[in-house]
JSON list of C-alpha atoms in Angstrom, two decimals:
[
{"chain": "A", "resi": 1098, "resn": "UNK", "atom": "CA", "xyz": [13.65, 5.12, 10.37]},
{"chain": "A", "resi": 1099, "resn": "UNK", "atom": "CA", "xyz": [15.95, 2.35, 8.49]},
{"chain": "A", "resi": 1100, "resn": "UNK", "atom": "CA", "xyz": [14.43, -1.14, 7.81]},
{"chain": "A", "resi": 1101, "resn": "UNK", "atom": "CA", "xyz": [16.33, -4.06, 9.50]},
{"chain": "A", "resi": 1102, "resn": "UNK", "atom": "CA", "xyz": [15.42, -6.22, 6.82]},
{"chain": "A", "resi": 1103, "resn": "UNK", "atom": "CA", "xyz": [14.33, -6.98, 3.23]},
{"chain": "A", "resi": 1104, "resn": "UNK", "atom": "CA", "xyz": [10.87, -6.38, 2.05]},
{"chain": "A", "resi": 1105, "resn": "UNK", "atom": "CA", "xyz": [8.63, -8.12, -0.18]},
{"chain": "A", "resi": 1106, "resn": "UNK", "atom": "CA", "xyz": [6.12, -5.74, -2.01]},
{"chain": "A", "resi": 1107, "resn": "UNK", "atom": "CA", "xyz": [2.98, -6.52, -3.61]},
{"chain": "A", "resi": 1108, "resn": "UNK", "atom": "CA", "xyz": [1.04, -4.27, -5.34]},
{"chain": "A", "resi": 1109, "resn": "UNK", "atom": "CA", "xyz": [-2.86, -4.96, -5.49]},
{"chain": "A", "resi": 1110, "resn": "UNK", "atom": "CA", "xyz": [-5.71, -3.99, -7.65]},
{"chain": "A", "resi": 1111, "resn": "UNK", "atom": "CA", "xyz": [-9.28, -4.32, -7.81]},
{"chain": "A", "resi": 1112, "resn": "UNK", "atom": "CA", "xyz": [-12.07, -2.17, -9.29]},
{"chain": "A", "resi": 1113, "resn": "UNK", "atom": "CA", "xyz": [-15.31, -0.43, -8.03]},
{"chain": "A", "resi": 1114, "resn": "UNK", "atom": "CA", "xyz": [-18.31, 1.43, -9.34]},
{"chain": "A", "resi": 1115, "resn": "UNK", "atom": "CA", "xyz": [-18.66, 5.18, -8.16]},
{"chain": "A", "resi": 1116, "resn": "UNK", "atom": "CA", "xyz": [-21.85, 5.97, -6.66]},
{"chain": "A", "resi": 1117, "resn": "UNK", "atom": "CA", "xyz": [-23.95, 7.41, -8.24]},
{"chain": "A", "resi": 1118, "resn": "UNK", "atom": "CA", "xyz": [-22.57, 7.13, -11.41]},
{"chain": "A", "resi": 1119, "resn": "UNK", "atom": "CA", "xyz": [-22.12, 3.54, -12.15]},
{"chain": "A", "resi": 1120, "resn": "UNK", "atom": "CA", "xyz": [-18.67, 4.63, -13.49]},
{"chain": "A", "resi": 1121, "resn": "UNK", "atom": "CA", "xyz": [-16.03, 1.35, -12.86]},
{"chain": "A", "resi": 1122, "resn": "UNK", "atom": "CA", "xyz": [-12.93, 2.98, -11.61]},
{"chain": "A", "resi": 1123, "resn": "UNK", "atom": "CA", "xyz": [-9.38, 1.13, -10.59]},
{"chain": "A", "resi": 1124, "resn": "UNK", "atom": "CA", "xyz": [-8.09, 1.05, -6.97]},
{"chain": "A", "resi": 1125, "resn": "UNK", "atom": "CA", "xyz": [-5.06, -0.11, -5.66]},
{"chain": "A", "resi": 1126, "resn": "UNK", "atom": "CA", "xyz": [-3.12, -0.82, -2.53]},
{"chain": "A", "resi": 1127, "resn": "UNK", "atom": "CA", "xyz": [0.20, -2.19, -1.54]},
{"chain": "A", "resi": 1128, "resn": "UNK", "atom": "CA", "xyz": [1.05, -5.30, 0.85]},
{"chain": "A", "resi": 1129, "resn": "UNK", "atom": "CA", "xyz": [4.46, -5.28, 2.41]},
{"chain": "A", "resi": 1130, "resn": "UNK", "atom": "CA", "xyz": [5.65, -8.23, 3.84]},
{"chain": "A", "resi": 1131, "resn": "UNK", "atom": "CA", "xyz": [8.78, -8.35, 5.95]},
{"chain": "A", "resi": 1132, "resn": "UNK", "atom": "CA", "xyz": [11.10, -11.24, 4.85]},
{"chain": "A", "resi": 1133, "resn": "UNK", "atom": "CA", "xyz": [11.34, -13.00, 8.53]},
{"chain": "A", "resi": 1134, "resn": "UNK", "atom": "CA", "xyz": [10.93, -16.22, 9.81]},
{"chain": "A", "resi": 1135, "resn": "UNK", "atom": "CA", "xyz": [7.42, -17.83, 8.11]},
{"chain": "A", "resi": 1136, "resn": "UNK", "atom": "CA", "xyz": [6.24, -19.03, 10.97]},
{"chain": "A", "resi": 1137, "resn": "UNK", "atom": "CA", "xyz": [6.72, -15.88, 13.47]},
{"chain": "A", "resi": 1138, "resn": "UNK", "atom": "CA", "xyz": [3.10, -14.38, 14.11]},
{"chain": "A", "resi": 1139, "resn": "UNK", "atom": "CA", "xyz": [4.18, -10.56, 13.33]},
{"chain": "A", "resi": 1140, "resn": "UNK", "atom": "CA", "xyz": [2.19, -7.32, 14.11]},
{"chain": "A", "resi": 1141, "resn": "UNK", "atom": "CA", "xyz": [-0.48, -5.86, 10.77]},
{"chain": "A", "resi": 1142, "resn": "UNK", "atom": "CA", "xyz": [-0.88, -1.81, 10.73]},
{"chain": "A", "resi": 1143, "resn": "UNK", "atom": "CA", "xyz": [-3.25, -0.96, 8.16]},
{"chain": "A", "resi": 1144, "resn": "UNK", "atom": "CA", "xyz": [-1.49, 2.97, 6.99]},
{"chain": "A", "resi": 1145, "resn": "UNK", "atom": "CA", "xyz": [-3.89, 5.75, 5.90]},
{"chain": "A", "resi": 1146, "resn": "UNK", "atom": "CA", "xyz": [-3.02, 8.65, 4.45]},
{"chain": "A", "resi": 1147, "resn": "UNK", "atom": "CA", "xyz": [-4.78, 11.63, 3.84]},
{"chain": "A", "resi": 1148, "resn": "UNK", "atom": "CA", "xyz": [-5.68, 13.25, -0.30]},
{"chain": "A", "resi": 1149, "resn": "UNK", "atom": "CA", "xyz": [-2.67, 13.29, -2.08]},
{"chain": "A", "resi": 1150, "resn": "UNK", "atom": "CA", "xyz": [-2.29, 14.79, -5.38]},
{"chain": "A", "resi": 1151, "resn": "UNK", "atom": "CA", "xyz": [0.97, 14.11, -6.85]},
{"chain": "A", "resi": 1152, "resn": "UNK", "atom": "CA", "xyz": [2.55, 10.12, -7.16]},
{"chain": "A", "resi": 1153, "resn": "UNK", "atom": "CA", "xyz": [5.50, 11.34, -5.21]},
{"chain": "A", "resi": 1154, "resn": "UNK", "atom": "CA", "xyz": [3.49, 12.13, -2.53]},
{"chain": "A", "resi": 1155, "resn": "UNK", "atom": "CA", "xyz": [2.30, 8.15, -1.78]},
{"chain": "A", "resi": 1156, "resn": "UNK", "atom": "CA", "xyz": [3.79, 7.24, 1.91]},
{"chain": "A", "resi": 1157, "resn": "UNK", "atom": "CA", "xyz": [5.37, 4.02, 0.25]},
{"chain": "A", "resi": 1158, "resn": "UNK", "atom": "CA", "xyz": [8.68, 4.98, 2.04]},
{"chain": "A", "resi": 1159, "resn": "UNK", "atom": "CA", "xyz": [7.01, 5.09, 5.26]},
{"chain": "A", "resi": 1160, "resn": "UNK", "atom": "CA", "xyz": [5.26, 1.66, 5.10]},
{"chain": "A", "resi": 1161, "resn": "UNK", "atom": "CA", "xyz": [8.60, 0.23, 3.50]},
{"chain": "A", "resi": 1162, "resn": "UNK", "atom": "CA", "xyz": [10.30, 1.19, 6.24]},
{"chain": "A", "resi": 1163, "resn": "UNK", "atom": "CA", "xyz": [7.61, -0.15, 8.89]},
{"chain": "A", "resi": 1164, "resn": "UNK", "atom": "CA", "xyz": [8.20, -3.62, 6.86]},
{"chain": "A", "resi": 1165, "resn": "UNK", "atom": "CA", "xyz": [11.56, -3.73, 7.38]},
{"chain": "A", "resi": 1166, "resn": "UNK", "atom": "CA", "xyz": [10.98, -3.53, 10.82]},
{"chain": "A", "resi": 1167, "resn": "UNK", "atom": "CA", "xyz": [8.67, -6.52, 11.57]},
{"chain": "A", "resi": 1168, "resn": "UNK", "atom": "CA", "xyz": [5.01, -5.29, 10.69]},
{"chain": "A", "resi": 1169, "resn": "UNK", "atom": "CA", "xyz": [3.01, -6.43, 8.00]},
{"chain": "A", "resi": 1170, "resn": "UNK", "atom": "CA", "xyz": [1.20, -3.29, 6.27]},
{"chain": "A", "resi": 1171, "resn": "UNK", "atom": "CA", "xyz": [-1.76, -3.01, 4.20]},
{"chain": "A", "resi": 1172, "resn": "UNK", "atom": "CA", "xyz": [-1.87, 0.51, 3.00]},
{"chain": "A", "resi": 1173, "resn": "UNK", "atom": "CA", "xyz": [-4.65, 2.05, 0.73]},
{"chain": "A", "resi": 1174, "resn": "UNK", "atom": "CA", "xyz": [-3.77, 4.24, -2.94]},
{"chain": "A", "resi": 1175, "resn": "UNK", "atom": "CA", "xyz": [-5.82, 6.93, -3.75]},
{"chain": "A", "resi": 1176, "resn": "UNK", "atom": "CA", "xyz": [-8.30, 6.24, -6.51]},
{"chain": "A", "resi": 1177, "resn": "UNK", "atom": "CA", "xyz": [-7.00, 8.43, -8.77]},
{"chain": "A", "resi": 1178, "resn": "UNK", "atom": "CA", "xyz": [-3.52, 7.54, -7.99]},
{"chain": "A", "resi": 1179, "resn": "UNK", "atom": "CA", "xyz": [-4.11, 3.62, -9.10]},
{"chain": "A", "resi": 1180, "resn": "UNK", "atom": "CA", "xyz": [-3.05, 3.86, -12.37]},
{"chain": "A", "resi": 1181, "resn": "UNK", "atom": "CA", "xyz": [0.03, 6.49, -12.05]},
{"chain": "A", "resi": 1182, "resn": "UNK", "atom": "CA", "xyz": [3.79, 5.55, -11.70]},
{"chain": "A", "resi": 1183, "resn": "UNK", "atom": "CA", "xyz": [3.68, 5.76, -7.53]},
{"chain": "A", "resi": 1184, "resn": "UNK", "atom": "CA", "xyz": [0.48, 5.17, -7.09]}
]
């Protein structure tokens, strides 16, 4: 699937304690915003994945290419991926 048009990408972080260990730990997600009209109510898809182990296995090309099609998407990282190139 192609994108129709341009994306803005934000990358977002945050932190959380493990349970059960009290061990802080970084998380991170992506927000990708298509670059339409401000003022057009679009669609939001919230993308899952399942585990992943590698960085080139993050679905960023999937939810860039949802974005340049008119959806907002808020997509999840793996924990351990949050501080990797790709993740």
């Amino acid at each position: 699937m192609g994108a129709n048009n341009g994306v803005d990408l934000y990358r977002i972080t945050d932190t959380t304690r493990i349970p059960g260990s009290n061990r802080e730990e970084i998380v991170s997600g992506l927000l990708a915003i298509p670059q339409l009209d401000p003022d057009r109510a679009l669609p939001m898809v919230s993308w899952q994945h399942g585990t992943i182990f590698e960085p080139a296995e993050a679905p960023s090309c999937s939810v860039v290419a949802l974005a340049g099609n008119g959806f907002i998407v808020a997509a999840a990282s793996c924990s351990c991926m949050a501080g990797r190139r790709g993740g």
